[in-house]
Amino acid sequence: MEVATHMARSSTVYWSLLAVFSWLAAAGAGLGDGGRSPPQVYVVYMGAVPPRTSPSLLLESHLRLVSTVLKRGRRADSLVVHQYKHGFSGFAARLSKDEAAALRRKPGVVSVFADPVYQLHTTRSWDFLQQTTTAVKIDDAAGAGPARRSGNKKGKAAAPANDPSSSSPAADTIIGLLDSGIWPESPSFNDAGFGRPPSRWKGVCMAGDDFNSSNCNNKLIGARYYDLSSVRGPAPSGGGSPRDDVGHGTHTSSTAAGSAVTGASYYGLAPGTAKGGSAASRVAMYRVCSQAGCAGSAILAGFDDAIADGVDVISVSLGASPYFRPDFSADPIAIGSFHAVAKGVTVVCSAGNSGPGAATVVNAAPWILTVAATTIDRDFESDVLLGGNNSAVKGVAINFSNLDRSPKYPLITGAAAKSSSVSDTDSASHCEPGTLDSSKIRGKIVLCHHSQSDTSKLVKADELQSAGAAGCILVMNDNESSVATAYLDFPVTEVTSAAAAAIHKYIAAASEPVATITAAATVTECKPAPVVAYFSSRGPSGQTGNVLKPDIAAPGVNILASWIPASSLPPGQKQPSQFNLVSGTSMACPHVAGAAATVKAWNPTWSPAAVRSAIMTTATTLNNEREPMTTDSGSPATPYDYGAGQVHPAGALDPGLVYDAGEDDYLRFLCNYGYNASTVRLVASTLPSGFSCAANVSKDLISDLNYPSIAVTGLLGNKSAAAGRSRTVTRTVTNVGAQEAASYTVAVSAPPGLDVKVTPSKLEFTRGVKKLAFQVSFSRSGNDDDAAAAKGALSGSITWSDGKHMVRSPFVVTS
Ligand SMILES: *[C@@H]1O[C@H](CO)[C@@H](O)[C@H](O)[C@H]1NC(C)=O
Ligand SMILES: *[C@@H]1O[C@H](CO)[C@@H](O)[C@H](O)[C@H]1NC(C)=O
Ligand SMILES: *[C@@H]1O[C@H](CO)[C@@H](O)[C@H](O)[C@H]1NC(C)=O
Ligand SMILES: *[C@@H]1O[C@H](CO)[C@@H](O)[C@H](O)[C@H]1NC(C)=O
Ligand SMILES: *[C@@H]1O[C@H](CO)[C@@H](O)[C@H](O)[C@H]1NC(C)=O
Ligand SMILES: *[C@@H]1O[C@H](CO)[C@@H](O)[C@H](O)[C@H]1NC(C)=O
Ligand SMILES: CC(=O)N[C@H]1CO[C@H](CO)[C@@H](O)[C@@H]1O
C-alpha cells in the first residue's frame, strides 16, 4: 500500500499540473482578460442563505457583488460557473487574483479560495489512470448489509431491512452520492418492486452525453452533473454527463443502495448475491468527478442541490490530500456538509488512503461521519507450485493467467536476471523497469521484491510481460498483504517474505528450478478478520485533536460491486464483468451510508448526530476469533485506526441511548476552534437570539462537544507539566430505547497510567426524564512510564448498559 499511496500522491500533482497547463494554454488563446493574473475558478463562500431571501434575489446579489470588483468590459454573468443558493450562499467564478482578493474584503463573504482538486479514495486510482481498462468495484453483500431489525419497536413487523418493496420504511430514504457518475444499466439499479419516489423528492434526471431521463427509474431517482473545468481545463462546449466513465461512482452507489443481484461475481471470483447496505433505499447521483479528479466548486454545487432535492444521507468517497489541509472555511466538503447536517442530512465521508502514518485522516470536521477501512474474511489465493517435491507456497492475487498446472516454467530471481548494463543489483531484484536482461527472463517466472519499490505493480507486470516472461511472483511488504490486485492477462501472484524465503531456498537447492502459478481461488472465512487495512488513514485529526477521528470502520478491501464495462477482457472471457473488486476507504464509506439510511428509515425524526451516535456506540471491536481487532500488521487497533470500531448495522437500529447534537453545538465548536462571532453568525442558518461566542472560548472546550467519543489533549507528554493535571468533560445522553423507565450503569475500561471517573455512575431515565448529563474526568495516575504514554496516546472506553443495550464510547488522551 505504501507504493500505491506514493503513486496516488504523484498522480495528484501530475493531474493538477496538467489541468493548470491546459488551462494556461486556453487562457493564452484568448480567455484571459486584462487582469494581471490569468483568471481561474475561485469559490466565494458566503455562509447560510439569509432568512427570507428569494432565490432570484440571492442570485442577483451574487452577480452584483462580482460586478463591483470587475474591470470594465467584464460581465459577471459570463464568469460565474456555479451559484449556491439552496443549502448555503455563494458562487464560483473565473476571476483574477486581484478580483478574488477584492471579494475577500467584502462584507458578507466568509472565504474566497482557488477551486481545489480532490481525489477519489480508491487505492488504485493511479494505476487506473495509467491503465484505463482496469477499474473498480462495488460492495460486498455478505459482509456488511444490515440484517434484520433486532428490536420490534412501535409494533411494526420486523421486516428485513433490505426488503426492496415500498412496504419497507427504507423505501422512503434517499442516498445521494457525490462521485464520478453512474452506469444506469447496471443490474444493481434495477427498480423491480419499487414504487414511485417519496413525494418530497425534488431532484431531476439531467440529460447529457449518452444519458437521458429514461436512464433514471424508481431506484436511480436522480442524476446531475457539473462543470468540471477546474479539473480538466475549460470544458469543451456542450459535453458532460451523469454517466460514469471511471467506475468508482457506480461501485459506491451499488455498495450503498444497490438492489440485490444474484449470481454476481468478478469473472467467477467472489461469487454470491451483491446487495447494497440499504438495498431498499433510492439512489441519486451528483457527478462531481472525472478521471482526473473532483472539482471543489462542483462538490459544493452537489451538496447545494442534494440538500434542496431532499436526500436523507450524502455519501462522499473522496477528499483532499492529507498534505493539503484546508481550513474548514476553505474546504468544500466541510462547508457543504455543515449546511447539509444543519438541514438534517447525514453526511458520511471516507477517511482517506494515506495510512498507516499518524494524522493522515481527512474529512474530519465534527459534523461528518468519517469512515476507515477494514478487511473482510475473504481472500483470493493464487499459489506458487515449486518443482521437485511439488510443494505449494501461498500467494494472493486475482489472476487470469493461462499457465499449465504442472510446475514446468523455469524460475529465476530478478537479481539473477540483471542486465549487464545495470550496476544496481537491488533495483534488479525489485525488477525495476529497464534493469532486467530480457534474454534471461523469456519464458520464465521471475521472482521480484516489491517491498521497497515506488514503481506500480501493474507497471512491473507490463514490463515483464512485454519482455516475454511467463509470469511473476511479487514479494510484498508483509503489512499490506490483504489487498488483492487484479492482473488481467499476465500471471502474477503476491507472496509474503516468509514464502519468498522458501522459494529462495528452493532456487538455491535445485539445479534447474521450475514453478507455476495456479488460478486464483476464492477463500472465505479467513481469520482474523476484520483487520484495519494498511492504507486506511489514521487519526488524530490535524485540525483538532479534541475530536476523535476517524469515527467508524467498515469493509474496504477487495469489495465486489457494480462497475462500468471494461474495454479489455481477461483471456478466455467474452463478456466484460458487470462487477469489479476494488479497495479503498471509498468502498468503506458507502457501507456506512447504507447503514445510516437504514437507521434513518426506522427513526425518521433522528438528527444526523443521533444517527451517527447509534452507528458508533454499537460498533464492535472484536474480530471473528472473538479477539480484539488488530491492524494489518498485527498490532492492536486503537481508536486512531478505527474510531469506535467496526460498524454493526443491525445493532445500530437499537442503540438504547444516543449522544445528540445540533447546529448550536457545531457553532460553539467553531467559536472554540477560533472563528470570531461575526464569521459564526454568517455561517449559522438559525441563531438563538443574541448568539455570540462565549468569553471563555478555548480549544480545550472542544472536548465538551456532545460527541459519541471523547478526545482530550494536554494531559500526557511532558510529565512535569502534565503531572497532577486533570480534565473533566461533559456529555448528555438521550434515552431512545423502547422503555421510558430505564436504568443505566457505567463500566470504564482505562489503560494503566490513567484514572477515569464517571459521575454519576448511574443514570435513571423516566417518562419525564429523557436526557441526562454526566461528567468524565481524566487524570494521570502514578508516575509510571508506560510505553503508550511515552508515545503520546492512551485509549480506553466507557460503556453504559441497562443489561440489554451496550452504549460504548472510545476515548483517547494525548499530550
Ligand atoms: C433516451 O435514449 C434512448 C436511447 O438512445 C432512446 O431510446 C429514448 O427514446 C430516449 N428517451 C428520451 C426521453 O429522450
Ligand atoms: C519441499 O521443498 C520445499 C522447498 O525446497 C521445502 O521447504 C519443503 O520442506 C519440502 N517439503 C517436503 C515435504 O519435502
Ligand atoms: C510493518 O508494521 C510494523 C508494526 O506496525 C512496523 O514496525 C514495521 O516497520 C512495518 N514494516 C514495514 C516494511 O513497513
Ligand atoms: C472575523 O474574522 C474574519 C476572518 O478571519 C476577519 O476578516 C474579520 O475582520 C473578523 N471580524 C471581527 C469583528 O473581528
Ligand atoms: C464558559 O462560559 C460559559 C458561559 O459563558 C459558562 O457556562 C461555562 O461554565 C464556562 N466554562 C468554563 C470551563 O469556564
Ligand atoms: C515541561 O513543562 C515544564 C512546565 O511547563 C517546563 O518548565 C519544561 O521546560 C518542560 N519540559 C520539556 C522537556 O518540554
Ligand atoms: C478466478 C480466475 O479467473 N482464475 C483464472 C486464473 O487463470 C486460470 C488459467 O487461465 C483460469 O482458468 C482461471 O479462471
PDB file of C-alpha atoms in Angstrom, residues 149 151-159 167-170 599-604:
ATOM      1  CA  ARG A 149     -34.112  -5.328  12.670  1.00  0.00           C
ATOM      2  CA  GLY A 151     -35.920  -4.935  18.098  1.00  0.00           C
ATOM      3  CA  ASN A 152     -39.576  -4.733  17.254  1.00  0.00           C
ATOM      4  CA  LYS A 153     -40.468  -1.230  18.264  1.00  0.00           C
ATOM      5  CA  LYS A 154     -43.742   0.554  17.877  1.00  0.00           C
ATOM      6  CA  GLY A 155     -45.459  -2.684  16.991  1.00  0.00           C
ATOM      7  CA  LYS A 156     -44.085  -2.657  13.445  1.00  0.00           C
ATOM      8  CA  ALA A 157     -43.432  -6.012  11.857  1.00  0.00           C
ATOM      9  CA  ALA A 158     -39.770  -6.974  11.964  1.00  0.00           C
ATOM     10  CA  ALA A 159     -39.224  -6.615   8.246  1.00  0.00           C
ATOM     11  CA  SER A 167     -43.614  -1.528   2.388  1.00  0.00           C
ATOM     12  CA  SER A 168     -40.086  -1.231   3.797  1.00  0.00           C
ATOM     13  CA  PRO A 169     -39.510   2.097   5.539  1.00  0.00           C
ATOM     14  CA  ALA A 170     -36.138   2.264   3.785  1.00  0.00           C
ATOM     15  CA  VAL A 599     -31.201   3.807  10.850  1.00  0.00           C
ATOM     16  CA  LYS A 600     -32.853   6.952   9.474  1.00  0.00           C
ATOM     17  CA  ALA A 601     -35.594   4.904   7.808  1.00  0.00           C
ATOM     18  CA  TRP A 602     -36.635   3.361  11.109  1.00  0.00           C
ATOM     19  CA  ASN A 603     -36.168   6.620  13.035  1.00  0.00           C
ATOM     20  CA  PRO A 604     -37.173   9.409  10.645  1.00  0.00           C
TER      21      PRO A 604
END
